Amino acid sequence: MTPAVTFQQVSRHFGQVRAVDAVDLEIQPGEFFAMLGPSGSGKTTCLRLIAGFEQPTGGHIEIFGESADGVPPYRRNVNTVFQDYALFPHLNVLDNVAYGLMVKRVGKIERLAAAEDALKLVKLPGYGSRRPGQLSGGQRQRVALARALVNKPKVLLLDEPLGALDLKLREQMQEELKELQQSLGITFVFVTHDQGEALSMADRVAVFNDGRIVQVGTPEDIYQRPRTRFVADFVGSSNVVPPDFVQRHAGQSRWGSLRPESIRVGAAGGAGVAARVISSHYLGAATRLALDAEGLRLHAVVPAGVPVPKQGEDVTLSFSPEHLHLMDEAGQ
Amino acid sequence: MRSDRNHRAPLALKIAAGAGLLFMHVPIMLIFVYAFNVEDRTYQWPPPGLTTQWLAVTWNRPDVWQALTLSVKVASISTAIAMVLGTLCAAAVSGSRFFGRETISLLVILPIALPGIITGISLRSAFSLMEIPFSTWTIVLGHATFCIVIVYNNAVARFRRTSGSIVEASMDLGADAFQTFRYVILPNIGTALLVGGMLAFALSFDEVIVTTFTAGQQQTLPIWMLEELVRPRQLPVTNVVAMVVVTVTLLPILIAYYLTRDGDQIAGMGK
């Protein structure tokens, strides 16, 4: 099957800054693909390279098997939902959504009907006559989505689309986006710095750091088997443990990662690692503990219903060896 | 609604505001009165008598028509040039980052900061160095230097307020550069261009200093007026011209005011 998007050794350098550096990537058709990384890691530049707003300084990009070299944004069958939504302030919602069809010279009746359908798809029917300025953040987001989807793109690019929404709305939009993607079967490429968002929505995740992809895999892969300390640190709040700790508990001198929820906290004096509670944070469904174990700062999560040790109390930590994941690289 | 709607301004403030308005507008009214003065050599108050004969006299004076035509021509051409170049320059400066951007921005604005007399002298010496004879175009060139600034400043301010990503959004949705300009950029900067263009026109229309250096023997309307005042002959004719100019310029200003009164309603977007 032809991949939806292919990157072959793609670089985008701005003078001395290597925003994207020799990235290889294949995104499959119909996939929900997340690009995850801290700000400045190159994920947004990758998105802009697919959209055509940036041209690579090196390497080669293909979209559905066709070379994208030198193809301007308006000739790519790819649409973007912008971080700030970028709705046209001078047009009403319906004309905003119909814009892509208007510039392609689709007749007025036909394009307004298509725009109304797209608004129904994003659950905003009847909002057509309003101005973008009269909408809430969540509604603008939906209009931006409808405006992109009305063009029936082969690939939909989403640049931190949920960043400006409050938590509750964000969770609701996450579900809706996922459902929308599954029902439409369009390839979604989603840029985010929120690991929770990437893990919960994506079929596959690419973790970016310093212009390079550190690891690509399913959310489970990324979360359970981080390849490097950076991934372990960035994706979820894993405990990164140094080689001497791993040596003692798994018999190998390599960096390891240990998820907070795989650590069991028991009474002092039991078999395992002696530790002291530094602080505890009540999270509702669980309590998160900061612990001092053999001079190492670890985090553990105690589910609700289990007695929680107090601050300063001595405890014993235990975990099954298979939860101690060994990483390939010590570096970034 | 604003909470201070119902507060009444103190009397002293009302009087001060009224006096200020009177101070600005009574002299203009006086010009109107003197347009109907029977006495044609001096301005005396009260006017000895009123007549409408100067309207006909003015209408039949070919020098008035010549000066008026030249002024309108110069103002229209300089405004047109300024609209094109000023907008392009503003788009370049606000739309991208490049080496020397700040310098270009400063150089474009400089002519309005420079005293007109400097602009005038430098242009005049440049013309004589290059042996360019004075013509409408030398005046236009002089006026365009400051007209561009007006349009540029208005356009740059609007570009700054307009999110840059809407241009990308337009391209992303399939619009080429021309369509993006027509459907997105123009509607968003339209009112700023209209205001900039009108200001530029008005500035060019009553410009004296730069014009005296670049006009040679030609007379634009303000220069014609100055000369009329120096050697009084049918003095009220000047006032009639001034009156007509005020009335005629008031019209586009009212239209522009009407068009731009709604902040988010942009003129000409009812498609």
mmCIF file of C-alpha atoms in Angstrom, chain A residues 20-185:
data_model
loop_
_atom_site.group_PDB
_atom_site.id
_atom_site.type_symbol
_atom_site.label_atom_id
_atom_site.label_comp_id
_atom_site.label_asym_id
_atom_site.label_seq_id
_atom_site.Cartn_x
_atom_site.Cartn_y
_atom_site.Cartn_z
ATOM 1 C CA VAL A 20 14.100 19.234 11.216
ATOM 2 C CA ASP A 21 17.159 17.080 10.717
ATOM 3 C CA ALA A 22 17.272 14.017 8.448
ATOM 4 C CA VAL A 23 13.844 12.669 9.362
ATOM 5 C CA ASP A 24 12.562 9.402 7.900
ATOM 6 C CA LEU A 25 8.871 8.794 8.303
ATOM 7 C CA GLU A 26 6.006 6.814 6.841
ATOM 8 C CA ILE A 27 2.402 7.583 7.676
ATOM 9 C CA GLN A 28 -0.118 4.968 6.535
ATOM 10 C CA PRO A 29 -3.430 5.842 4.849
ATOM 11 C CA GLY A 30 -6.310 6.115 7.310
ATOM 12 C CA GLU A 31 -3.964 6.329 10.239
ATOM 13 C CA PHE A 32 -4.303 8.686 13.197
ATOM 14 C CA PHE A 33 -0.696 9.740 13.548
ATOM 15 C CA ALA A 34 0.540 11.957 16.375
ATOM 16 C CA MET A 35 3.741 13.990 16.383
ATOM 17 C CA LEU A 36 4.694 14.476 19.993
ATOM 18 C CA GLY A 37 7.486 16.570 21.395
ATOM 19 C CA PRO A 38 8.399 19.616 23.428
ATOM 20 C CA SER A 39 8.209 23.033 21.783
ATOM 21 C CA GLY A 40 11.043 23.590 19.346
ATOM 22 C CA SER A 41 11.449 19.875 18.700
ATOM 23 C CA GLY A 42 10.554 20.161 15.013
ATOM 24 C CA LYS A 43 7.087 18.628 15.052
ATOM 25 C CA THR A 44 5.286 21.730 13.811
ATOM 26 C CA THR A 45 7.915 22.282 11.107
ATOM 27 C CA CYS A 46 7.273 18.710 9.939
ATOM 28 C CA LEU A 47 3.578 19.507 9.707
ATOM 29 C CA ARG A 48 4.316 22.684 7.747
ATOM 30 C CA LEU A 49 6.527 20.665 5.411
ATOM 31 C CA ILE A 50 3.587 18.360 4.664
ATOM 32 C CA ALA A 51 1.238 21.334 4.206
ATOM 33 C CA GLY A 52 3.742 23.010 1.878
ATOM 34 C CA PHE A 53 4.307 26.190 3.912
ATOM 35 C CA GLU A 54 7.933 25.154 4.245
ATOM 36 C CA GLN A 55 10.145 23.535 1.661
ATOM 37 C CA PRO A 56 12.748 21.030 2.822
ATOM 38 C CA THR A 57 16.386 22.093 2.601
ATOM 39 C CA GLY A 58 17.255 18.471 2.069
ATOM 40 C CA GLY A 59 15.568 15.148 1.417
ATOM 41 C CA HIS A 60 12.340 14.249 -0.271
ATOM 42 C CA ILE A 61 8.650 14.244 0.651
ATOM 43 C CA GLU A 62 5.926 12.190 -1.028
ATOM 44 C CA ILE A 63 2.193 12.504 -0.464
ATOM 45 C CA PHE A 64 0.304 9.406 -1.641
ATOM 46 C CA GLY A 65 3.206 8.447 -3.846
ATOM 47 C CA GLU A 66 3.460 11.846 -5.545
ATOM 48 C CA SER A 67 6.514 14.001 -5.058
ATOM 49 C CA ALA A 68 5.747 17.163 -3.110
ATOM 50 C CA ASP A 69 8.961 18.914 -4.143
ATOM 51 C CA GLY A 70 8.135 22.503 -5.056
ATOM 52 C CA VAL A 71 4.378 21.905 -4.988
ATOM 53 C CA PRO A 72 2.714 24.995 -3.416
ATOM 54 C CA PRO A 73 0.191 24.549 -0.565
ATOM 55 C CA TYR A 74 -2.778 25.313 -2.824
ATOM 56 C CA ARG A 75 -2.002 22.385 -5.109
ATOM 57 C CA ARG A 76 -1.758 19.798 -2.329
ATOM 58 C CA ASN A 77 -4.725 17.668 -1.388
ATOM 59 C CA VAL A 78 -3.952 18.314 2.243
ATOM 60 C CA ASN A 79 -5.744 20.656 4.640
ATOM 61 C CA THR A 80 -4.742 22.152 7.943
ATOM 62 C CA VAL A 81 -6.525 23.020 11.171
ATOM 63 C CA PHE A 82 -4.419 25.848 12.534
ATOM 64 C CA GLN A 83 -3.441 26.343 16.129
ATOM 65 C CA ASP A 84 -5.134 29.765 16.242
ATOM 66 C CA TYR A 85 -7.886 28.439 13.896
ATOM 67 C CA ALA A 86 -7.130 31.250 11.377
ATOM 68 C CA LEU A 87 -10.785 31.784 10.523
ATOM 69 C CA PHE A 88 -11.418 34.648 8.101
ATOM 70 C CA PRO A 89 -12.769 37.460 10.285
ATOM 71 C CA HIS A 90 -14.542 39.192 7.397
ATOM 72 C CA LEU A 91 -16.622 36.173 6.364
ATOM 73 C CA ASN A 92 -19.460 34.521 8.232
ATOM 74 C CA VAL A 93 -19.166 30.901 9.359
ATOM 75 C CA LEU A 94 -20.820 29.431 6.273
ATOM 76 C CA ASP A 95 -18.623 31.420 3.862
ATOM 77 C CA ASN A 96 -15.581 30.463 5.922
ATOM 78 C CA VAL A 97 -16.414 26.781 5.544
ATOM 79 C CA ALA A 98 -17.289 27.183 1.860
ATOM 80 C CA TYR A 99 -14.074 29.129 1.114
ATOM 81 C CA GLY A 100 -12.093 26.159 -0.206
ATOM 82 C CA LEU A 101 -14.914 25.295 -2.606
ATOM 83 C CA MET A 102 -15.384 28.914 -3.647
ATOM 84 C CA VAL A 103 -11.770 29.310 -4.773
ATOM 85 C CA LYS A 104 -12.173 26.034 -6.696
ATOM 86 C CA ARG A 105 -15.147 27.664 -8.469
ATOM 87 C CA VAL A 106 -17.833 25.317 -7.177
ATOM 88 C CA GLY A 107 -21.285 26.832 -7.757
ATOM 89 C CA LYS A 108 -22.771 28.876 -4.947
ATOM 90 C CA ILE A 109 -25.748 26.631 -4.126
ATOM 91 C CA GLU A 110 -23.643 23.495 -4.220
ATOM 92 C CA ARG A 111 -20.841 24.879 -2.051
ATOM 93 C CA LEU A 112 -23.157 26.367 0.570
ATOM 94 C CA ALA A 113 -24.987 23.039 0.829
ATOM 95 C CA ALA A 114 -21.658 21.233 1.265
ATOM 96 C CA ALA A 115 -20.625 23.778 3.886
ATOM 97 C CA GLU A 116 -23.881 23.263 5.785
ATOM 98 C CA ASP A 117 -23.269 19.500 5.722
ATOM 99 C CA ALA A 118 -19.762 20.013 7.057
ATOM 100 C CA LEU A 119 -21.149 22.157 9.872
ATOM 101 C CA LYS A 120 -23.568 19.337 10.733
ATOM 102 C CA LEU A 121 -20.621 16.943 10.808
ATOM 103 C CA VAL A 122 -18.921 19.036 13.491
ATOM 104 C CA LYS A 123 -22.212 19.519 15.356
ATOM 105 C CA LEU A 124 -22.671 23.189 14.551
ATOM 106 C CA PRO A 125 -25.730 23.164 12.266
ATOM 107 C CA GLY A 126 -27.422 26.541 11.859
ATOM 108 C CA TYR A 127 -24.382 28.569 12.915
ATOM 109 C CA GLY A 128 -23.653 29.601 9.324
ATOM 110 C CA SER A 129 -24.736 33.215 9.559
ATOM 111 C CA ARG A 130 -22.602 34.054 12.602
ATOM 112 C CA ARG A 131 -19.262 35.779 12.489
ATOM 113 C CA PRO A 132 -16.160 34.014 13.831
ATOM 114 C CA GLY A 133 -15.857 36.768 16.445
ATOM 115 C CA GLN A 134 -19.190 35.730 17.941
ATOM 116 C CA LEU A 135 -18.136 32.132 18.577
ATOM 117 C CA SER A 136 -16.486 30.543 21.600
ATOM 118 C CA GLY A 137 -13.065 28.901 21.326
ATOM 119 C CA GLY A 138 -14.568 25.434 21.042
ATOM 120 C CA GLN A 139 -16.972 26.529 18.318
ATOM 121 C CA ARG A 140 -14.198 28.211 16.336
ATOM 122 C CA GLN A 141 -12.254 24.998 16.547
ATOM 123 C CA ARG A 142 -15.188 23.113 15.049
ATOM 124 C CA VAL A 143 -15.589 25.674 12.266
ATOM 125 C CA ALA A 144 -11.882 25.351 11.459
ATOM 126 C CA LEU A 145 -12.341 21.584 11.307
ATOM 127 C CA ALA A 146 -15.390 21.874 9.055
ATOM 128 C CA ARG A 147 -13.568 24.326 6.787
ATOM 129 C CA ALA A 148 -10.774 21.805 6.289
ATOM 130 C CA LEU A 149 -13.000 18.718 5.955
ATOM 131 C CA VAL A 150 -15.319 20.249 3.361
ATOM 132 C CA ASN A 151 -12.471 19.943 0.833
ATOM 133 C CA LYS A 152 -12.301 16.185 1.402
ATOM 134 C CA PRO A 153 -8.537 16.212 1.953
ATOM 135 C CA LYS A 154 -6.524 13.033 1.708
ATOM 136 C CA VAL A 155 -4.549 14.091 4.754
ATOM 137 C CA LEU A 156 -5.805 16.373 7.517
ATOM 138 C CA LEU A 157 -3.134 18.189 9.479
ATOM 139 C CA LEU A 158 -3.939 19.397 12.984
ATOM 140 C CA ASP A 159 -1.531 21.796 14.668
ATOM 141 C CA GLU A 160 -2.110 21.651 18.432
ATOM 142 C CA PRO A 161 -5.809 22.105 17.750
ATOM 143 C CA LEU A 162 -6.889 21.526 21.332
ATOM 144 C CA GLY A 163 -4.224 23.628 23.005
ATOM 145 C CA ALA A 164 -6.426 26.665 23.601
ATOM 146 C CA LEU A 165 -9.411 24.758 24.999
ATOM 147 C CA ASP A 166 -10.153 24.127 28.662
ATOM 148 C CA LEU A 167 -9.750 20.617 30.053
ATOM 149 C CA LYS A 168 -13.347 19.434 29.822
ATOM 150 C CA LEU A 169 -13.808 20.702 26.268
ATOM 151 C CA ARG A 170 -10.458 19.236 25.323
ATOM 152 C CA GLU A 171 -11.438 15.758 26.489
ATOM 153 C CA GLN A 172 -14.739 16.004 24.643
ATOM 154 C CA MET A 173 -13.010 17.157 21.437
ATOM 155 C CA GLN A 174 -10.469 14.343 21.738
ATOM 156 C CA GLU A 175 -13.275 11.799 21.639
ATOM 157 C CA GLU A 176 -15.080 13.549 18.827
ATOM 158 C CA LEU A 177 -11.954 13.931 16.723
ATOM 159 C CA LYS A 178 -11.177 10.258 17.123
ATOM 160 C CA GLU A 179 -14.718 9.259 16.160
ATOM 161 C CA LEU A 180 -14.670 11.652 13.211
ATOM 162 C CA GLN A 181 -11.380 10.247 11.994
ATOM 163 C CA GLN A 182 -12.676 6.683 12.198
ATOM 164 C CA SER A 183 -15.937 7.430 10.411
ATOM 165 C CA LEU A 184 -14.295 9.472 7.624
ATOM 166 C CA GLY A 185 -11.257 7.230 7.207
#
